[in-house]
Amino acid sequence: MTRYWLMKSEPGSFSWEDLLASPRKTTRWDGVRNYQARNLLRDTIAKGDGVLFYHSNANPPAVVGTATVTRAGYPDPTQFDARSRYHDPRSDPEAPRWFAVDIRAGHALRRPVPLATLRETAGLAKMELLRKGSRLSVQPVTAAEWKIVLKLGGIGG
DNA sequence: GCCAACGTTGGC
DNA sequence: GCCAACGTTGGC
């Protein structure tokens, strides 16, 4: 069963344009250091799942494109890399603490959908992103929410 | 830059 | 197990 997700990225560190410029428009979604998000990456997110690519800490914050999961959860190598800013010396290679997935860019939205627009859209009232205090960098999106966001973005009907 | 909300750490 | 202190996220 195909599921849908929203992934946040600060364009100052890795933007939608950076994803498009990546080899095969694919990147490893690594550096996630939150246990709830880790559980999703490790246990639930599957190859073929759809991703809304969201620019956080942006002006305006907005969903800007879609992506596809091309590789399901595997140990995030940055946790074992002493030179990485994501290095975690307490993670045991025999039982890795952090996981990553690979994603490939799908379509740019014809119109990015700003956070404010999401908030104004009735069918999205229960979106995780809109919950007060929500900070999950990887979060579930329902099929209905996915459809609505794509429509707002001018793709997918 | 501010600050609310949340997660993690560590003393006890 | 409690909770204060601290660090991070992310909108504004």
Short mmCIF file of C-alpha atoms (C1' of nucleotides) in Angstrom, two decimals:
data_model
loop_
_atom_site.label_atom_id
_atom_site.label_comp_id
_atom_site.label_asym_id
_atom_site.label_seq_id
_atom_site.Cartn_x
_atom_site.Cartn_y
_atom_site.Cartn_z
CA MET A 1 0.00 0.00 0.00
CA THR A 2 1.32 3.29 -1.04
CA ARG A 3 1.52 5.78 1.74
CA TYR A 4 2.20 9.48 1.71
CA TRP A 5 4.58 11.59 3.74
CA LEU A 6 5.70 15.14 4.19
CA MET A 7 9.37 15.86 4.64
CA LYS A 8 10.71 19.19 5.82
CA SER A 9 13.92 20.73 4.66
CA GLU A 10 15.37 24.15 5.22
CA PRO A 11 16.20 25.50 1.76
CA GLY A 12 19.33 27.04 3.25
CA SER A 13 20.71 23.59 3.93
CA PHE A 14 19.03 21.41 1.29
CA SER A 15 16.45 22.84 -1.07
CA TRP A 16 14.13 21.45 -3.72
CA GLU A 17 16.54 22.88 -6.29
CA ASP A 18 19.34 20.95 -4.61
CA LEU A 19 17.31 17.77 -4.99
CA LEU A 20 16.73 18.47 -8.69
CA ALA A 21 20.44 19.06 -9.12
CA SER A 22 21.38 15.79 -7.40
CA PRO A 23 22.51 12.78 -9.47
CA ARG A 24 19.37 11.01 -10.76
CA LYS A 25 17.49 13.68 -8.77
CA THR A 26 17.95 11.35 -5.83
CA THR A 27 19.27 11.96 -2.36
CA ARG A 28 19.69 10.13 0.89
CA TRP A 29 17.31 11.56 3.45
CA ASP A 30 19.68 11.42 6.37
CA GLY A 31 20.42 13.37 9.51
CA VAL A 32 17.02 12.77 11.10
CA ARG A 33 17.66 12.70 14.85
CA ASN A 34 14.23 12.37 16.35
CA TYR A 35 12.96 9.03 17.56
CA GLN A 36 9.42 9.36 16.32
CA ALA A 37 10.64 10.24 12.83
CA ARG A 38 13.27 7.51 13.09
CA ASN A 39 10.57 4.94 13.73
CA LEU A 40 8.75 6.00 10.57
CA LEU A 41 11.94 5.84 8.51
CA ARG A 42 12.88 2.45 9.92
CA ASP A 43 9.54 0.68 10.10
CA THR A 44 6.87 2.24 7.95
CA ILE A 45 8.10 4.24 4.99
CA ALA A 46 8.31 1.98 1.95
CA LYS A 47 9.72 2.11 -1.53
CA GLY A 48 7.21 3.77 -3.83
CA ASP A 49 5.65 5.96 -1.17
CA GLY A 50 4.88 9.56 -2.11
CA VAL A 51 6.56 12.56 -0.47
CA LEU A 52 5.55 16.18 -0.23
CA PHE A 53 8.73 18.23 -0.16
CA TYR A 54 8.30 21.13 2.23
CA HIS A 55 10.51 24.16 2.73
CA SER A 56 10.64 25.09 6.39
CA ASN A 57 12.27 28.24 7.72
CA ALA A 58 11.57 29.72 4.31
CA ASN A 59 9.79 32.77 3.05
CA PRO A 60 7.09 31.69 2.84
CA PRO A 61 7.24 28.19 4.26
CA ALA A 62 5.61 26.03 1.56
CA VAL A 63 5.18 22.66 -0.09
CA VAL A 64 7.21 22.99 -3.27
CA GLY A 65 7.33 19.59 -4.94
CA THR A 66 6.74 15.87 -4.81
CA ALA A 67 9.18 13.02 -4.50
CA THR A 68 9.15 9.24 -4.38
CA VAL A 69 10.81 6.93 -1.90
CA THR A 70 13.27 4.86 -3.91
CA ARG A 71 14.85 2.97 -1.04
CA ALA A 72 13.23 2.02 2.25
CA GLY A 73 14.84 2.50 5.63
CA TYR A 74 18.49 1.59 6.13
CA PRO A 75 21.04 2.66 8.74
CA ASP A 76 22.02 6.30 8.32
CA PRO A 77 25.76 6.20 7.62
CA THR A 78 26.31 9.73 8.90
CA GLN A 79 25.83 8.55 12.47
CA PHE A 80 29.12 6.61 12.22
CA ASP A 81 31.04 9.36 10.42
CA ALA A 82 33.11 11.30 12.94
CA ARG A 83 33.40 14.21 10.52
CA SER A 84 29.68 14.50 9.95
CA ARG A 85 27.63 17.02 11.84
CA TYR A 86 25.20 14.14 12.35
CA HIS A 87 27.79 11.92 13.98
CA ASP A 88 26.42 10.04 16.99
CA PRO A 89 29.23 8.42 18.97
CA ARG A 90 26.71 6.58 21.13
CA SER A 91 25.19 4.69 18.23
CA ASP A 92 26.26 1.05 18.05
CA PRO A 93 26.97 -0.24 14.52
CA GLU A 94 25.53 -3.59 15.61
CA ALA A 95 22.27 -1.84 16.50
CA PRO A 96 22.13 1.43 14.58
CA ARG A 97 20.12 4.12 16.20
CA TRP A 98 19.29 6.27 13.16
CA PHE A 99 17.85 5.45 9.78
CA ALA A 100 17.65 7.05 6.35
CA VAL A 101 15.65 6.54 3.16
CA ASP A 102 16.39 7.58 -0.41
CA ILE A 103 14.04 9.87 -2.29
CA ARG A 104 13.91 10.97 -5.92
CA ALA A 105 12.33 14.20 -7.08
CA GLY A 106 8.96 13.84 -8.77
CA HIS A 107 7.26 17.02 -9.91
CA ALA A 108 7.71 20.64 -8.95
CA LEU A 109 4.39 22.15 -8.00
CA ARG A 110 3.25 24.65 -10.61
CA ARG A 111 2.45 26.90 -7.68
CA PRO A 112 4.15 26.28 -4.34
CA VAL A 113 1.53 25.92 -1.63
CA PRO A 114 2.35 28.18 1.32
CA LEU A 115 1.68 27.17 4.88
CA ALA A 116 -0.94 29.91 5.15
CA THR A 117 -2.87 28.39 2.24
CA LEU A 118 -2.76 24.97 3.82
CA ARG A 119 -4.23 26.48 6.97
CA GLU A 120 -7.06 28.06 5.01
CA THR A 121 -8.03 24.83 3.27
CA ALA A 122 -10.90 23.05 4.95
CA GLY A 123 -9.95 19.52 3.95
CA LEU A 124 -6.53 19.91 5.50
CA ALA A 125 -7.65 20.89 8.98
CA LYS A 126 -6.27 17.69 10.49
CA MET A 127 -2.94 17.75 8.72
CA GLU A 128 -0.09 16.93 11.07
CA LEU A 129 1.88 19.91 9.78
CA LEU A 130 -0.85 22.26 10.98
CA ARG A 131 -1.08 20.89 14.48
CA LYS A 132 0.02 23.35 17.11
CA GLY A 133 3.55 22.64 18.16
CA SER A 134 4.08 20.02 15.47
CA ARG A 135 7.77 19.70 14.72
CA LEU A 136 8.13 16.27 13.17
CA SER A 137 10.45 16.54 10.19
CA VAL A 138 8.98 13.39 8.64
CA GLN A 139 5.26 13.03 9.04
CA PRO A 140 2.34 11.11 7.60
CA VAL A 141 -0.05 12.60 5.06
CA THR A 142 -3.35 10.98 4.16
CA ALA A 143 -4.28 10.14 0.57
CA ALA A 144 -7.00 12.77 0.72
CA GLU A 145 -4.57 15.42 1.97
CA TRP A 146 -2.09 14.45 -0.73
CA LYS A 147 -4.71 14.95 -3.44
CA ILE A 148 -5.77 18.31 -2.09
CA VAL A 149 -2.23 19.65 -1.80
CA LEU A 150 -1.39 18.58 -5.34
CA LYS A 151 -4.51 20.21 -6.63
CA LEU A 152 -3.65 23.42 -4.80
CA GLY A 153 -0.21 23.17 -6.34
CA GLY A 154 -1.66 22.97 -9.83
CA ILE A 155 -0.74 19.38 -10.63
CA GLY A 156 -2.46 16.06 -10.59
CA GLY A 157 -5.98 17.41 -11.05
"C1'" DG B 1 15.79 38.26 16.52
"C1'" DC B 2 12.02 36.57 19.35
"C1'" DC B 3 9.82 33.07 21.50
"C1'" DA B 4 6.47 29.08 22.06
"C1'" DA B 5 6.53 24.33 21.89
"C1'" DC B 6 8.75 20.29 22.19
"C1'" DG B 7 12.51 16.68 23.02
"C1'" DT B 8 16.53 15.25 25.56
"C1'" DT B 9 19.65 15.07 29.35
"C1'" DG B 10 21.04 14.32 33.82
"C1'" DG B 11 20.91 15.17 38.90
"C1'" DC B 12 18.47 13.54 42.57
"C1'" DG C 1 10.53 8.35 38.02
"C1'" DC C 2 10.48 13.35 38.48
"C1'" DC C 3 11.53 17.58 36.68
"C1'" DA C 4 14.59 21.62 35.84
"C1'" DA C 5 17.76 23.03 32.56
"C1'" DC C 6 19.04 23.18 28.17
"C1'" DG C 7 18.98 22.71 23.07
"C1'" DT C 8 16.31 22.66 18.81
"C1'" DT C 9 12.62 23.69 15.65
"C1'" DG C 10 10.41 26.78 12.95
"C1'" DG C 11 6.78 30.44 12.36
"C1'" DC C 12 6.54 35.12 12.60
#
